[in-house]
Short mmCIF file of C-alpha atoms in Angstrom, two decimals:
data_model
loop_
_atom_site.label_atom_id
_atom_site.label_comp_id
_atom_site.label_asym_id
_atom_site.label_seq_id
_atom_site.Cartn_x
_atom_site.Cartn_y
_atom_site.Cartn_z
CA GLN A 548 0.00 0.00 0.00
CA VAL A 549 1.38 3.39 -1.03
CA GLN A 550 0.23 6.58 0.62
CA LEU A 551 0.43 9.84 -1.29
CA VAL A 552 0.29 13.24 0.37
CA GLU A 553 -0.14 16.41 -1.67
CA SER A 554 0.84 19.91 -0.60
CA GLY A 555 1.36 23.34 -2.10
CA GLY A 556 -2.15 24.30 -3.09
CA GLY A 557 -3.61 27.70 -2.37
CA MET A 558 -4.99 30.83 -3.91
CA VAL A 559 -3.12 32.74 -6.57
CA GLN A 560 -3.91 35.55 -8.99
CA PRO A 561 -4.15 34.91 -12.74
CA GLY A 562 -0.69 34.78 -14.26
CA GLY A 563 0.84 33.58 -11.02
CA SER A 564 2.65 30.36 -10.16
CA LEU A 565 2.38 27.52 -7.70
CA ARG A 566 4.34 24.34 -7.13
CA LEU A 567 2.53 21.26 -5.93
CA SER A 568 4.35 18.43 -4.19
CA CYS A 569 3.35 14.80 -3.77
CA THR A 570 5.33 12.73 -1.30
CA ALA A 571 4.97 8.97 -1.35
CA SER A 572 5.30 6.67 1.66
CA GLY A 573 7.71 4.47 -0.25
CA SER A 574 10.16 4.53 -3.11
CA ILE A 575 8.92 6.02 -6.38
CA PHE A 576 11.92 4.86 -8.39
CA SER A 577 10.24 1.71 -9.69
CA MET A 578 6.78 3.13 -10.20
CA ASN A 579 5.26 2.45 -13.61
CA ALA A 580 3.91 5.98 -13.59
CA MET A 581 2.95 8.87 -11.37
CA GLY A 582 0.82 11.80 -12.26
CA TRP A 583 -1.38 14.72 -11.41
CA TYR A 584 -5.09 14.88 -12.07
CA ARG A 585 -7.57 17.62 -11.32
CA GLN A 586 -11.29 17.97 -10.80
CA ALA A 587 -13.08 21.27 -11.13
CA PRO A 588 -16.55 21.83 -9.63
CA GLY A 589 -19.17 20.08 -11.71
CA LYS A 590 -16.61 18.47 -13.99
CA GLN A 591 -15.02 15.05 -14.31
CA ARG A 592 -11.54 14.33 -13.07
CA GLU A 593 -8.99 14.83 -15.83
CA LEU A 594 -5.34 14.03 -16.39
CA VAL A 595 -3.06 17.06 -16.08
CA ALA A 596 0.40 15.51 -16.39
CA GLN A 597 2.10 12.20 -15.83
CA LEU A 598 5.55 10.62 -15.75
CA VAL A 599 5.52 7.24 -17.48
CA HIS A 600 8.34 4.94 -16.35
CA MET A 601 9.24 7.96 -14.26
CA LYS A 602 10.92 9.64 -17.24
CA ILE A 603 8.48 10.17 -20.13
CA THR A 604 6.37 13.26 -19.60
CA GLN A 605 2.84 13.63 -20.92
CA TYR A 606 0.62 16.69 -20.56
CA ALA A 607 -2.94 17.69 -21.21
CA ASP A 608 -3.15 20.11 -24.13
CA SER A 609 -4.61 22.76 -21.86
CA VAL A 610 -1.45 22.93 -19.71
CA LYS A 611 1.33 22.32 -22.25
CA GLY A 612 3.98 25.01 -22.04
CA ARG A 613 2.71 26.18 -18.64
CA PHE A 614 3.00 23.18 -16.33
CA THR A 615 6.01 20.94 -15.70
CA ILE A 616 6.02 17.58 -13.92
CA SER A 617 9.21 16.31 -12.32
CA ALA A 618 10.38 13.84 -9.72
CA ASP A 619 13.02 13.64 -7.01
CA ASN A 620 13.64 9.96 -6.35
CA ALA A 621 15.76 10.68 -3.29
CA LYS A 622 12.84 12.48 -1.68
CA ASN A 623 10.14 10.13 -3.04
CA THR A 624 8.41 13.25 -4.29
CA VAL A 625 6.77 14.30 -7.53
CA TYR A 626 6.24 17.97 -8.32
CA LEU A 627 3.95 19.96 -10.54
CA GLN A 628 5.24 23.42 -11.35
CA MET A 629 2.36 25.54 -12.57
CA ASN A 630 3.07 28.85 -14.28
CA SER A 631 0.86 31.39 -16.03
CA LEU A 632 -2.12 30.15 -14.10
CA LYS A 633 -5.60 30.85 -15.41
CA PRO A 634 -8.96 30.91 -13.63
CA GLU A 635 -9.89 27.72 -15.50
CA ASP A 636 -7.03 25.94 -13.71
CA THR A 637 -9.04 26.21 -10.50
CA ALA A 638 -9.63 22.67 -9.22
CA VAL A 639 -8.71 20.09 -6.64
CA TYR A 640 -5.44 18.54 -7.76
CA TYR A 641 -4.78 14.88 -7.01
CA CYS A 642 -1.55 12.93 -7.08
CA ALA A 643 -1.74 9.36 -8.34
CA ALA A 644 0.58 6.38 -8.76
CA ASP A 645 0.68 3.19 -10.80
CA PRO A 646 2.91 0.61 -9.08
CA THR A 647 2.40 -2.12 -11.67
CA THR A 648 4.35 -3.12 -14.77
CA ALA A 649 1.34 -2.96 -17.08
CA VAL A 650 1.72 -1.52 -20.55
CA VAL A 651 -1.31 0.68 -20.08
CA VAL A 652 -1.04 3.10 -17.17
CA HIS A 653 -3.68 2.60 -14.51
CA MET A 654 -3.38 4.64 -11.36
CA ASP A 655 -4.06 2.48 -8.31
CA TYR A 656 -3.16 4.89 -5.55
CA TRP A 657 -4.51 8.39 -4.98
CA GLY A 658 -3.87 11.24 -2.62
CA LYS A 659 -6.63 13.21 -0.94
CA GLY A 660 -6.07 16.27 -3.11
CA THR A 661 -5.05 19.88 -2.69
CA LEU A 662 -7.15 22.85 -3.74
CA VAL A 663 -5.83 25.38 -6.25
CA THR A 664 -7.83 28.55 -6.72
CA VAL A 665 -6.91 31.07 -9.41
CA SER A 666 -8.77 34.29 -8.91
CA SER A 667 -8.25 38.02 -8.83
#
């Protein structure tokens, strides 16, 4: 069982930046994938960014060029650097992990989420 704890959410003005952190209870080095998802009020949860085999980055079109996902294996932590934030980025952001070796990524573990609010 892997526990994931997110931090770094908060309120920021449009155009601002935030960095989210996700610390795992165990090693992330051998994870099949880890990623960030978000869910805005009244909307379905969507993929924001993920690290496949902990090295291949994938991003939603809506955040490409603005968000960057990275990992620090020594700290068992995955980050999401969010720049040029927009009001439509407002959501609860969840960290997720796939500990398997499956070809298709399927996140089995989820954090409780951290709220990001972008508003003037």
